[in-house]
Amino acid sequence: MNKKRVFSGVQPTGNLHLGNYLGAIKNFVDLQNKFECIYCVVDLHAITNHHNPKELKSNILETIATFIASGLSEEKNIIFNQASVSAHSELAWIFNCVARIGWMNRMTQFKEKAGVNKENASVGLLVYPNLMAADILIYKATHVPVGEDQKQHLELTRDIAKKFNNDFKCEDFFPIVEPVIPKEISRIMSLRDGKKKMSKSEESDYSRINLKDDKDLINQKIQKAKTDNGPVPSDLNELKNRPEVSNIISIYANINNIKVSQVLSEFGGKNFSTFKSKLSESLIEKICPIGQEIKKLLKDEVYLNGILEKGAKRADLIAKTNIKEIYKILGLTKYS
Ligand code: AQP
């Protein structure tokens, strides 16, 4: 049996936001005291779409700074960037040969990100989930904290693990990973459109709260957040068909670590301006200190690069041991 090990990654595509924090990073911090955790800046994923090399370099450091500012310990966890451990790419190629084209074609994230011009998307964007499966399975991780938007990719990771174990008659070699998805709020939605997820690539900055936003900006964004004409609901059933209302209520519950039902009993029947002021206060209290710490850490590149370097050495030790075994199972002679 494999012991419990957590793996997750964040793309260094800039502008980390409340969705990344509540959907993933907050959970990373909770898990660090319970399990062995490996947290990765998935820089190879960030080149599947057009990118600017200079910005990528600084975004990698900013993602590390965000991890640390959010409360991750570089001692307790292995923190590193994907490209510095070559076994991720090696295993991704192997998984390109295990996963089926039909599986790839079903991935909704590819469809969303490729848009209408699918033929013009990079092959990397299509096989992105295979690299994600490799990121996780190269460490034989058992638990993966992610936002709900990544659930389908984790199901694919499970399918790849099962097929590999089955095809090469190595039962239990790769664990069948368990997603760790926040229960109360699995997907934070845009502040402008409750049917779209909050995302870095959304054009309007008013659709999201960035972790580096200051007090005034958070206030403005929440005041402008879309709601509807009704009051704050008192009952869970009244949240149905009110996606924007449901979203901001869930954000309030999550940021304060309380249940949605508690929010409804506190604010039910009140007008949204009262609720929005309280929401801004909570966000400012929780998010601004993280943003300030990120800005402070970004001034110390030596420290941030040191974390990456140490983390890469620790990650590489585990990944090398596993890739040797994988090559052997496949009949590849590199390590025999
Ligand atoms: N809106 C969200 N709600 C909950 N969780 C979210 N995550 C992202 N957006 C939300 C979770 O954050 C982790 C890191 O995500 P990522 O940056 O690697 O990639 P992403 O999911 O593609 O994030 P974005 O903001 O949507 O980026 P773009 O716009 O570049 O595509 C993941 O665990 C993800 O689930």
PDB file of C-alpha atoms in Angstrom, residues 32-326:
ATOM      1  CA  GLN A  32       0.432  20.645   5.164  1.00  0.00           C
ATOM      2  CA  ASN A  33      -0.011  19.670   8.805  1.00  0.00           C
ATOM      3  CA  LYS A  34      -1.635  16.322   8.044  1.00  0.00           C
ATOM      4  CA  PHE A  35       0.259  14.839   5.088  1.00  0.00           C
ATOM      5  CA  GLU A  36       3.507  14.827   3.184  1.00  0.00           C
ATOM      6  CA  CYS A  37       2.804  17.527   0.558  1.00  0.00           C
ATOM      7  CA  ILE A  38       4.395  18.440  -2.749  1.00  0.00           C
ATOM      8  CA  TYR A  39       3.383  21.776  -4.270  1.00  0.00           C
ATOM      9  CA  CYS A  40       4.507  22.705  -7.737  1.00  0.00           C
ATOM     10  CA  VAL A  41       4.560  25.756  -9.965  1.00  0.00           C
ATOM     11  CA  VAL A  42       3.512  24.099 -13.203  1.00  0.00           C
ATOM     12  CA  ASP A  43       5.500  26.243 -15.608  1.00  0.00           C
ATOM     13  CA  LEU A  44       5.352  23.738 -18.486  1.00  0.00           C
ATOM     14  CA  HIS A  45       1.568  24.024 -18.443  1.00  0.00           C
ATOM     15  CA  ALA A  46       1.885  27.787 -18.786  1.00  0.00           C
ATOM     16  CA  ILE A  47       3.450  27.473 -22.260  1.00  0.00           C
ATOM     17  CA  THR A  48       0.516  25.558 -23.760  1.00  0.00           C
ATOM     18  CA  ASN A  49      -0.960  28.940 -24.694  1.00  0.00           C
ATOM     19  CA  HIS A  50       0.892  31.909 -26.127  1.00  0.00           C
ATOM     20  CA  HIS A  51       3.154  33.358 -23.409  1.00  0.00           C
ATOM     21  CA  ASN A  52       5.743  36.036 -22.860  1.00  0.00           C
ATOM     22  CA  PRO A  53       9.068  34.490 -21.674  1.00  0.00           C
ATOM     23  CA  LYS A  54      10.019  37.498 -19.503  1.00  0.00           C
ATOM     24  CA  GLU A  55       6.631  37.489 -17.803  1.00  0.00           C
ATOM     25  CA  LEU A  56       6.792  33.730 -17.268  1.00  0.00           C
ATOM     26  CA  LYS A  57      10.040  34.135 -15.332  1.00  0.00           C
ATOM     27  CA  SER A  58       8.578  36.728 -12.994  1.00  0.00           C
ATOM     28  CA  ASN A  59       5.257  34.866 -12.693  1.00  0.00           C
ATOM     29  CA  ILE A  60       7.102  31.767 -11.455  1.00  0.00           C
ATOM     30  CA  LEU A  61       8.606  33.807  -8.610  1.00  0.00           C
ATOM     31  CA  GLU A  62       5.260  35.436  -7.904  1.00  0.00           C
ATOM     32  CA  THR A  63       3.548  32.059  -7.609  1.00  0.00           C
ATOM     33  CA  ILE A  64       6.188  30.890  -5.123  1.00  0.00           C
ATOM     34  CA  ALA A  65       5.788  34.156  -3.211  1.00  0.00           C
ATOM     35  CA  THR A  66       2.020  33.533  -3.135  1.00  0.00           C
ATOM     36  CA  PHE A  67       2.495  30.034  -1.727  1.00  0.00           C
ATOM     37  CA  ILE A  68       4.695  31.339   1.075  1.00  0.00           C
ATOM     38  CA  ALA A  69       2.563  34.441   1.733  1.00  0.00           C
ATOM     39  CA  SER A  70      -0.530  32.222   2.015  1.00  0.00           C
ATOM     40  CA  GLY A  71       1.127  30.222   4.785  1.00  0.00           C
ATOM     41  CA  LEU A  72       2.898  27.303   3.119  1.00  0.00           C
ATOM     42  CA  SER A  73       6.090  26.229   4.833  1.00  0.00           C
ATOM     43  CA  GLU A  74       9.090  25.571   2.617  1.00  0.00           C
ATOM     44  CA  GLU A  75      10.444  23.213   5.274  1.00  0.00           C
ATOM     45  CA  LYS A  76       7.320  21.087   5.748  1.00  0.00           C
ATOM     46  CA  ASN A  77       6.478  20.876   2.044  1.00  0.00           C
ATOM     47  CA  ILE A  78       8.385  20.269  -1.136  1.00  0.00           C
ATOM     48  CA  ILE A  79       7.912  23.454  -3.185  1.00  0.00           C
ATOM     49  CA  PHE A  80       9.469  23.649  -6.653  1.00  0.00           C
ATOM     50  CA  ASN A  81       8.840  24.278 -10.344  1.00  0.00           C
ATOM     51  CA  GLN A  82       7.877  21.557 -12.760  1.00  0.00           C
ATOM     52  CA  ALA A  83      10.467  22.191 -15.511  1.00  0.00           C
ATOM     53  CA  SER A  84      13.339  21.623 -13.074  1.00  0.00           C
ATOM     54  CA  VAL A  85      12.378  17.947 -12.610  1.00  0.00           C
ATOM     55  CA  SER A  86      12.645  16.323 -16.041  1.00  0.00           C
ATOM     56  CA  ALA A  87      10.783  13.151 -15.041  1.00  0.00           C
ATOM     57  CA  HIS A  88       7.490  15.091 -15.349  1.00  0.00           C
ATOM     58  CA  SER A  89       8.028  15.465 -19.109  1.00  0.00           C
ATOM     59  CA  GLU A  90       9.329  11.924 -19.501  1.00  0.00           C
ATOM     60  CA  LEU A  91       6.260  10.444 -17.855  1.00  0.00           C
ATOM     61  CA  ALA A  92       3.965  12.811 -19.781  1.00  0.00           C
ATOM     62  CA  TRP A  93       5.252  11.287 -23.029  1.00  0.00           C
ATOM     63  CA  ILE A  94       4.615   7.798 -21.685  1.00  0.00           C
ATOM     64  CA  PHE A  95       1.078   8.837 -20.749  1.00  0.00           C
ATOM     65  CA  ASN A  96       0.583  10.243 -24.266  1.00  0.00           C
ATOM     66  CA  CYS A  97       0.984   6.617 -25.298  1.00  0.00           C
ATOM     67  CA  VAL A  98      -1.365   5.285 -22.591  1.00  0.00           C
ATOM     68  CA  ALA A  99      -4.261   7.782 -22.820  1.00  0.00           C
ATOM     69  CA  ARG A 100      -6.684   7.433 -25.743  1.00  0.00           C
ATOM     70  CA  ILE A 101      -7.500  10.197 -28.224  1.00  0.00           C
ATOM     71  CA  GLY A 102     -11.208   9.791 -27.377  1.00  0.00           C
ATOM     72  CA  TRP A 103     -10.425  10.597 -23.735  1.00  0.00           C
ATOM     73  CA  MET A 104      -8.667  13.824 -24.736  1.00  0.00           C
ATOM     74  CA  ASN A 105     -11.529  14.850 -26.999  1.00  0.00           C
ATOM     75  CA  ARG A 106     -13.933  14.754 -24.063  1.00  0.00           C
ATOM     76  CA  MET A 107     -12.004  17.269 -21.943  1.00  0.00           C
ATOM     77  CA  THR A 108     -14.180  20.340 -21.456  1.00  0.00           C
ATOM     78  CA  GLN A 109     -11.278  22.601 -20.440  1.00  0.00           C
ATOM     79  CA  PHE A 110      -9.653  22.043 -23.843  1.00  0.00           C
ATOM     80  CA  LYS A 111     -12.891  22.969 -25.568  1.00  0.00           C
ATOM     81  CA  GLU A 112     -13.234  26.125 -23.445  1.00  0.00           C
ATOM     82  CA  LYS A 113      -9.618  27.218 -23.821  1.00  0.00           C
ATOM     83  CA  ALA A 114      -9.245  26.338 -27.503  1.00  0.00           C
ATOM     84  CA  GLY A 115     -12.485  28.176 -28.294  1.00  0.00           C
ATOM     85  CA  VAL A 116     -13.918  28.094 -31.778  1.00  0.00           C
ATOM     86  CA  ASN A 117     -10.563  27.786 -33.521  1.00  0.00           C
ATOM     87  CA  LYS A 118      -9.714  24.302 -32.210  1.00  0.00           C
ATOM     88  CA  GLU A 119      -7.524  23.425 -35.208  1.00  0.00           C
ATOM     89  CA  ASN A 120      -5.213  26.268 -34.306  1.00  0.00           C
ATOM     90  CA  ALA A 121      -4.714  25.297 -30.623  1.00  0.00           C
ATOM     91  CA  SER A 122      -1.367  23.804 -29.629  1.00  0.00           C
ATOM     92  CA  VAL A 123      -1.075  20.032 -29.344  1.00  0.00           C
ATOM     93  CA  GLY A 124       0.254  20.781 -25.850  1.00  0.00           C
ATOM     94  CA  LEU A 125      -3.100  22.270 -24.860  1.00  0.00           C
ATOM     95  CA  LEU A 126      -4.843  19.085 -26.001  1.00  0.00           C
ATOM     96  CA  VAL A 127      -2.520  16.740 -24.095  1.00  0.00           C
ATOM     97  CA  TYR A 128      -2.246  19.065 -21.062  1.00  0.00           C
ATOM     98  CA  PRO A 129      -4.201  16.549 -18.892  1.00  0.00           C
ATOM     99  CA  ASN A 130      -1.577  13.864 -19.600  1.00  0.00           C
ATOM    100  CA  LEU A 131       1.146  16.168 -18.266  1.00  0.00           C
ATOM    101  CA  MET A 132      -1.062  16.870 -15.259  1.00  0.00           C
ATOM    102  CA  ALA A 133      -1.461  13.113 -14.665  1.00  0.00           C
ATOM    103  CA  ALA A 134       2.328  12.763 -14.911  1.00  0.00           C
ATOM    104  CA  ASP A 135       2.866  15.611 -12.401  1.00  0.00           C
ATOM    105  CA  ILE A 136       0.751  13.728  -9.877  1.00  0.00           C
ATOM    106  CA  LEU A 137       1.721  10.135 -10.570  1.00  0.00           C
ATOM    107  CA  ILE A 138       5.476  10.664 -10.835  1.00  0.00           C
ATOM    108  CA  TYR A 139       5.252  11.098  -7.031  1.00  0.00           C
ATOM    109  CA  LYS A 140       2.621   8.353  -6.642  1.00  0.00           C
ATOM    110  CA  ALA A 141       0.512  11.006  -4.925  1.00  0.00           C
ATOM    111  CA  THR A 142      -2.746   9.787  -3.412  1.00  0.00           C
ATOM    112  CA  HIS A 143      -4.591  13.082  -2.777  1.00  0.00           C
ATOM    113  CA  VAL A 144      -4.890  16.164  -4.980  1.00  0.00           C
ATOM    114  CA  PRO A 145      -6.375  19.427  -3.659  1.00  0.00           C
ATOM    115  CA  VAL A 146      -7.913  21.314  -6.600  1.00  0.00           C
ATOM    116  CA  GLY A 147     -10.856  23.483  -7.534  1.00  0.00           C
ATOM    117  CA  GLU A 148     -13.900  21.751  -8.995  1.00  0.00           C
ATOM    118  CA  ASP A 149     -12.892  22.853 -12.514  1.00  0.00           C
ATOM    119  CA  GLN A 150     -10.079  20.296 -12.397  1.00  0.00           C
ATOM    120  CA  LYS A 151     -12.276  17.327 -11.436  1.00  0.00           C
ATOM    121  CA  GLN A 152     -12.499  15.970 -14.971  1.00  0.00           C
ATOM    122  CA  HIS A 153      -8.707  16.025 -15.327  1.00  0.00           C
ATOM    123  CA  LEU A 154      -8.396  14.051 -12.103  1.00  0.00           C
ATOM    124  CA  GLU A 155     -10.841  11.464 -13.401  1.00  0.00           C
ATOM    125  CA  LEU A 156      -8.588  11.150 -16.428  1.00  0.00           C
ATOM    126  CA  THR A 157      -5.575  10.723 -14.118  1.00  0.00           C
ATOM    127  CA  ARG A 158      -7.411   7.845 -12.449  1.00  0.00           C
ATOM    128  CA  ASP A 159      -8.188   6.262 -15.845  1.00  0.00           C
ATOM    129  CA  ILE A 160      -4.559   6.554 -16.934  1.00  0.00           C
ATOM    130  CA  ALA A 161      -3.328   4.985 -13.679  1.00  0.00           C
ATOM    131  CA  LYS A 162      -5.799   2.082 -14.003  1.00  0.00           C
ATOM    132  CA  LYS A 163      -4.933   1.473 -17.659  1.00  0.00           C
ATOM    133  CA  PHE A 164      -1.188   1.549 -16.995  1.00  0.00           C
ATOM    134  CA  ASN A 165      -1.490  -0.817 -13.998  1.00  0.00           C
ATOM    135  CA  ASN A 166      -3.689  -3.119 -16.043  1.00  0.00           C
ATOM    136  CA  ASP A 167      -1.811  -3.033 -19.385  1.00  0.00           C
ATOM    137  CA  PHE A 168       1.560  -3.667 -17.773  1.00  0.00           C
ATOM    138  CA  LYS A 169       0.286  -6.078 -15.138  1.00  0.00           C
ATOM    139  CA  CYS A 170       1.572  -4.066 -12.209  1.00  0.00           C
ATOM    140  CA  GLU A 171      -1.459  -3.921  -9.954  1.00  0.00           C
ATOM    141  CA  ASP A 172      -1.362  -1.003  -7.463  1.00  0.00           C
ATOM    142  CA  PHE A 173       1.768   0.494  -9.050  1.00  0.00           C
ATOM    143  CA  PHE A 174       0.112   3.864  -9.551  1.00  0.00           C
ATOM    144  CA  PRO A 175      -2.373   4.845  -6.830  1.00  0.00           C
ATOM    145  CA  ILE A 176      -5.889   5.832  -7.857  1.00  0.00           C
ATOM    146  CA  VAL A 177      -5.880   9.462  -6.726  1.00  0.00           C
ATOM    147  CA  GLU A 178      -8.583  11.117  -4.640  1.00  0.00           C
ATOM    148  CA  PRO A 179      -9.523  14.727  -5.407  1.00  0.00           C
ATOM    149  CA  VAL A 180      -9.709  17.040  -2.387  1.00  0.00           C
ATOM    150  CA  ILE A 181     -12.289  19.658  -3.382  1.00  0.00           C
ATOM    151  CA  PRO A 182     -13.670  22.254  -0.928  1.00  0.00           C
ATOM    152  CA  LYS A 183     -17.218  21.244   0.017  1.00  0.00           C
ATOM    153  CA  GLU A 184     -18.900  24.586   0.670  1.00  0.00           C
ATOM    154  CA  ILE A 185     -17.489  26.276  -2.411  1.00  0.00           C
ATOM    155  CA  SER A 186     -15.954  24.220  -5.141  1.00  0.00           C
ATOM    156  CA  ARG A 187     -15.842  26.842  -7.889  1.00  0.00           C
ATOM    157  CA  ILE A 188     -15.644  30.599  -7.382  1.00  0.00           C
ATOM    158  CA  MET A 189     -17.481  32.410 -10.124  1.00  0.00           C
ATOM    159  CA  SER A 190     -16.853  35.720 -11.854  1.00  0.00           C
ATOM    160  CA  LEU A 191     -18.164  38.784 -10.004  1.00  0.00           C
ATOM    161  CA  ARG A 192     -19.693  39.955 -13.283  1.00  0.00           C
ATOM    162  CA  ASP A 193     -21.284  36.701 -14.450  1.00  0.00           C
ATOM    163  CA  GLY A 194     -22.210  33.967 -11.986  1.00  0.00           C
ATOM    164  CA  LYS A 195     -22.173  31.313 -14.705  1.00  0.00           C
ATOM    165  CA  LYS A 196     -18.504  31.825 -15.611  1.00  0.00           C
ATOM    166  CA  LYS A 197     -15.644  30.803 -13.330  1.00  0.00           C
ATOM    167  CA  MET A 198     -13.398  33.468 -11.866  1.00  0.00           C
ATOM    168  CA  SER A 199     -10.309  33.311 -14.023  1.00  0.00           C
ATOM    169  CA  LYS A 200      -7.006  35.073 -14.660  1.00  0.00           C
ATOM    170  CA  SER A 201      -7.640  35.288 -18.362  1.00  0.00           C
ATOM    171  CA  GLU A 202     -11.054  36.970 -18.107  1.00  0.00           C
ATOM    172  CA  GLU A 203     -10.705  40.396 -19.720  1.00  0.00           C
ATOM    173  CA  SER A 204     -12.407  42.487 -17.044  1.00  0.00           C
ATOM    174  CA  ASP A 205     -10.347  42.925 -13.876  1.00  0.00           C
ATOM    175  CA  TYR A 206     -13.655  43.640 -12.106  1.00  0.00           C
ATOM    176  CA  SER A 207     -14.614  39.980 -12.607  1.00  0.00           C
ATOM    177  CA  ARG A 208     -12.119  38.855  -9.962  1.00  0.00           C
ATOM    178  CA  ILE A 209     -10.386  39.754  -6.707  1.00  0.00           C
ATOM    179  CA  ASN A 210      -6.641  39.441  -7.280  1.00  0.00           C
ATOM    180  CA  LEU A 211      -4.570  38.506  -4.259  1.00  0.00           C
ATOM    181  CA  LYS A 212      -2.525  41.689  -4.740  1.00  0.00           C
ATOM    182  CA  ASP A 213      -5.531  44.022  -4.912  1.00  0.00           C
ATOM    183  CA  ASP A 214      -5.493  46.768  -2.299  1.00  0.00           C
ATOM    184  CA  LYS A 215      -8.264  47.719   0.101  1.00  0.00           C
ATOM    185  CA  ASP A 216      -9.864  50.352  -2.150  1.00  0.00           C
ATOM    186  CA  LEU A 217      -9.900  48.114  -5.183  1.00  0.00           C
ATOM    187  CA  ILE A 218     -11.454  45.208  -3.246  1.00  0.00           C
ATOM    188  CA  ASN A 219     -14.126  47.587  -1.969  1.00  0.00           C
ATOM    189  CA  GLN A 220     -14.880  48.906  -5.446  1.00  0.00           C
ATOM    190  CA  LYS A 221     -15.001  45.451  -7.005  1.00  0.00           C
ATOM    191  CA  ILE A 222     -17.398  44.114  -4.371  1.00  0.00           C
ATOM    192  CA  GLN A 223     -19.638  47.196  -4.560  1.00  0.00           C
ATOM    193  CA  LYS A 224     -19.839  46.691  -8.337  1.00  0.00           C
ATOM    194  CA  ALA A 225     -20.326  42.906  -8.122  1.00  0.00           C
ATOM    195  CA  LYS A 226     -23.482  41.865  -9.940  1.00  0.00           C
ATOM    196  CA  THR A 227     -26.505  40.891  -7.799  1.00  0.00           C
ATOM    197  CA  ASP A 228     -30.226  41.100  -8.510  1.00  0.00           C
ATOM    198  CA  ASN A 229     -33.201  43.103  -7.275  1.00  0.00           C
ATOM    199  CA  GLY A 230     -34.203  40.811  -4.402  1.00  0.00           C
ATOM    200  CA  PRO A 231     -32.909  40.998  -0.812  1.00  0.00           C
ATOM    201  CA  VAL A 232     -30.341  38.573   0.625  1.00  0.00           C
ATOM    202  CA  PRO A 233     -32.148  35.210   0.792  1.00  0.00           C
ATOM    203  CA  SER A 234     -32.993  33.571   4.119  1.00  0.00           C
ATOM    204  CA  ASP A 235     -33.328  30.053   2.825  1.00  0.00           C
ATOM    205  CA  LEU A 236     -30.992  27.756   0.829  1.00  0.00           C
ATOM    206  CA  ASN A 237     -33.769  27.103  -1.714  1.00  0.00           C
ATOM    207  CA  GLU A 238     -33.886  30.802  -2.559  1.00  0.00           C
ATOM    208  CA  LEU A 239     -30.323  30.569  -3.877  1.00  0.00           C
ATOM    209  CA  LYS A 240     -31.458  28.509  -6.854  1.00  0.00           C
ATOM    210  CA  ASN A 241     -31.343  30.424 -10.143  1.00  0.00           C
ATOM    211  CA  ARG A 242     -29.495  33.309  -8.468  1.00  0.00           C
ATOM    212  CA  PRO A 243     -25.908  32.441  -9.520  1.00  0.00           C
ATOM    213  CA  GLU A 244     -24.299  35.803  -8.692  1.00  0.00           C
ATOM    214  CA  VAL A 245     -25.990  35.971  -5.275  1.00  0.00           C
ATOM    215  CA  SER A 246     -25.098  32.383  -4.528  1.00  0.00           C
ATOM    216  CA  ASN A 247     -21.475  33.088  -5.488  1.00  0.00           C
ATOM    217  CA  ILE A 248     -20.898  36.080  -3.204  1.00  0.00           C
ATOM    218  CA  ILE A 249     -22.658  34.364  -0.300  1.00  0.00           C
ATOM    219  CA  SER A 250     -20.448  31.312  -0.742  1.00  0.00           C
ATOM    220  CA  ILE A 251     -17.361  33.525  -0.875  1.00  0.00           C
ATOM    221  CA  TYR A 252     -18.379  35.133   2.424  1.00  0.00           C
ATOM    222  CA  ALA A 253     -18.961  31.704   4.016  1.00  0.00           C
ATOM    223  CA  ASN A 254     -15.653  30.323   2.796  1.00  0.00           C
ATOM    224  CA  ILE A 255     -13.473  33.276   3.686  1.00  0.00           C
ATOM    225  CA  ASN A 256     -14.957  33.254   7.213  1.00  0.00           C
ATOM    226  CA  ASN A 257     -14.923  29.455   7.554  1.00  0.00           C
ATOM    227  CA  ILE A 258     -18.665  29.258   8.230  1.00  0.00           C
ATOM    228  CA  LYS A 259     -21.553  27.477   6.529  1.00  0.00           C
ATOM    229  CA  VAL A 260     -23.704  29.119   3.851  1.00  0.00           C
ATOM    230  CA  SER A 261     -26.772  28.498   6.071  1.00  0.00           C
ATOM    231  CA  GLN A 262     -25.141  30.622   8.809  1.00  0.00           C
ATOM    232  CA  VAL A 263     -24.640  33.483   6.347  1.00  0.00           C
ATOM    233  CA  LEU A 264     -28.293  33.270   5.348  1.00  0.00           C
ATOM    234  CA  SER A 265     -29.493  33.393   8.931  1.00  0.00           C
ATOM    235  CA  GLU A 266     -27.247  36.402   9.640  1.00  0.00           C
ATOM    236  CA  PHE A 267     -28.063  38.446   6.525  1.00  0.00           C
ATOM    237  CA  GLY A 268     -31.379  36.998   5.230  1.00  0.00           C
ATOM    238  CA  GLY A 269     -33.862  39.763   4.348  1.00  0.00           C
ATOM    239  CA  LYS A 270     -31.218  42.528   4.526  1.00  0.00           C
ATOM    240  CA  ASN A 271     -30.242  44.562   1.503  1.00  0.00           C
ATOM    241  CA  PHE A 272     -27.137  43.801  -0.502  1.00  0.00           C
ATOM    242  CA  SER A 273     -25.289  46.988   0.365  1.00  0.00           C
ATOM    243  CA  THR A 274     -25.101  45.888   4.033  1.00  0.00           C
ATOM    244  CA  PHE A 275     -23.960  42.423   3.004  1.00  0.00           C
ATOM    245  CA  LYS A 276     -21.433  43.742   0.490  1.00  0.00           C
ATOM    246  CA  SER A 277     -19.821  46.020   3.101  1.00  0.00           C
ATOM    247  CA  LYS A 278     -19.335  43.029   5.404  1.00  0.00           C
ATOM    248  CA  LEU A 279     -18.001  40.931   2.536  1.00  0.00           C
ATOM    249  CA  SER A 280     -15.478  43.645   1.620  1.00  0.00           C
ATOM    250  CA  GLU A 281     -14.380  43.869   5.259  1.00  0.00           C
ATOM    251  CA  SER A 282     -13.799  40.117   5.441  1.00  0.00           C
ATOM    252  CA  LEU A 283     -11.917  40.031   2.153  1.00  0.00           C
ATOM    253  CA  ILE A 284      -9.752  42.999   3.113  1.00  0.00           C
ATOM    254  CA  GLU A 285      -8.937  41.353   6.439  1.00  0.00           C
ATOM    255  CA  LYS A 286      -7.958  38.003   4.867  1.00  0.00           C
ATOM    256  CA  ILE A 287      -6.610  38.914   1.429  1.00  0.00           C
ATOM    257  CA  CYS A 288      -4.744  42.209   1.933  1.00  0.00           C
ATOM    258  CA  PRO A 289      -2.128  40.757   4.334  1.00  0.00           C
ATOM    259  CA  ILE A 290      -1.394  38.030   1.760  1.00  0.00           C
ATOM    260  CA  GLY A 291      -1.033  40.630  -1.004  1.00  0.00           C
ATOM    261  CA  GLN A 292       1.276  42.769   1.126  1.00  0.00           C
ATOM    262  CA  GLU A 293       3.427  39.753   1.968  1.00  0.00           C
ATOM    263  CA  ILE A 294       3.622  38.751  -1.725  1.00  0.00           C
ATOM    264  CA  LYS A 295       4.874  42.242  -2.608  1.00  0.00           C
ATOM    265  CA  LYS A 296       7.464  42.093   0.193  1.00  0.00           C
ATOM    266  CA  LEU A 297       8.707  38.631  -0.797  1.00  0.00           C
ATOM    267  CA  LEU A 298       9.027  39.638  -4.447  1.00  0.00           C
ATOM    268  CA  LYS A 299      11.812  42.018  -3.421  1.00  0.00           C
ATOM    269  CA  ASP A 300      13.924  39.022  -2.356  1.00  0.00           C
ATOM    270  CA  GLU A 301      14.522  36.977  -5.501  1.00  0.00           C
ATOM    271  CA  VAL A 302      17.496  35.178  -3.945  1.00  0.00           C
ATOM    272  CA  TYR A 303      15.254  33.782  -1.228  1.00  0.00           C
ATOM    273  CA  LEU A 304      12.549  32.737  -3.690  1.00  0.00           C
ATOM    274  CA  ASN A 305      15.038  31.101  -6.083  1.00  0.00           C
ATOM    275  CA  GLY A 306      16.583  29.310  -3.091  1.00  0.00           C
ATOM    276  CA  ILE A 307      13.205  27.737  -2.260  1.00  0.00           C
ATOM    277  CA  LEU A 308      12.851  26.533  -5.853  1.00  0.00           C
ATOM    278  CA  GLU A 309      16.341  25.079  -5.907  1.00  0.00           C
ATOM    279  CA  LYS A 310      16.031  23.201  -2.619  1.00  0.00           C
ATOM    280  CA  GLY A 311      12.552  21.964  -3.510  1.00  0.00           C
ATOM    281  CA  ALA A 312      13.668  20.727  -6.929  1.00  0.00           C
ATOM    282  CA  LYS A 313      16.407  18.607  -5.362  1.00  0.00           C
ATOM    283  CA  ARG A 314      13.958  16.997  -2.949  1.00  0.00           C
ATOM    284  CA  ALA A 315      11.353  16.405  -5.674  1.00  0.00           C
ATOM    285  CA  ASP A 316      13.915  15.036  -8.110  1.00  0.00           C
ATOM    286  CA  LEU A 317      15.007  12.339  -5.641  1.00  0.00           C
ATOM    287  CA  ILE A 318      11.479  10.882  -5.491  1.00  0.00           C
ATOM    288  CA  ALA A 319      10.767  11.365  -9.198  1.00  0.00           C
ATOM    289  CA  LYS A 320      14.033   9.679 -10.301  1.00  0.00           C
ATOM    290  CA  THR A 321      13.359   6.596  -8.193  1.00  0.00           C
ATOM    291  CA  ASN A 322       9.888   6.270  -9.714  1.00  0.00           C
ATOM    292  CA  ILE A 323      10.864   6.949 -13.323  1.00  0.00           C
ATOM    293  CA  LYS A 324      13.505   4.206 -13.108  1.00  0.00           C
ATOM    294  CA  GLU A 325      10.828   1.727 -12.024  1.00  0.00           C
ATOM    295  CA  ILE A 326       8.473   2.947 -14.782  1.00  0.00           C
TER     296      ILE A 326
END
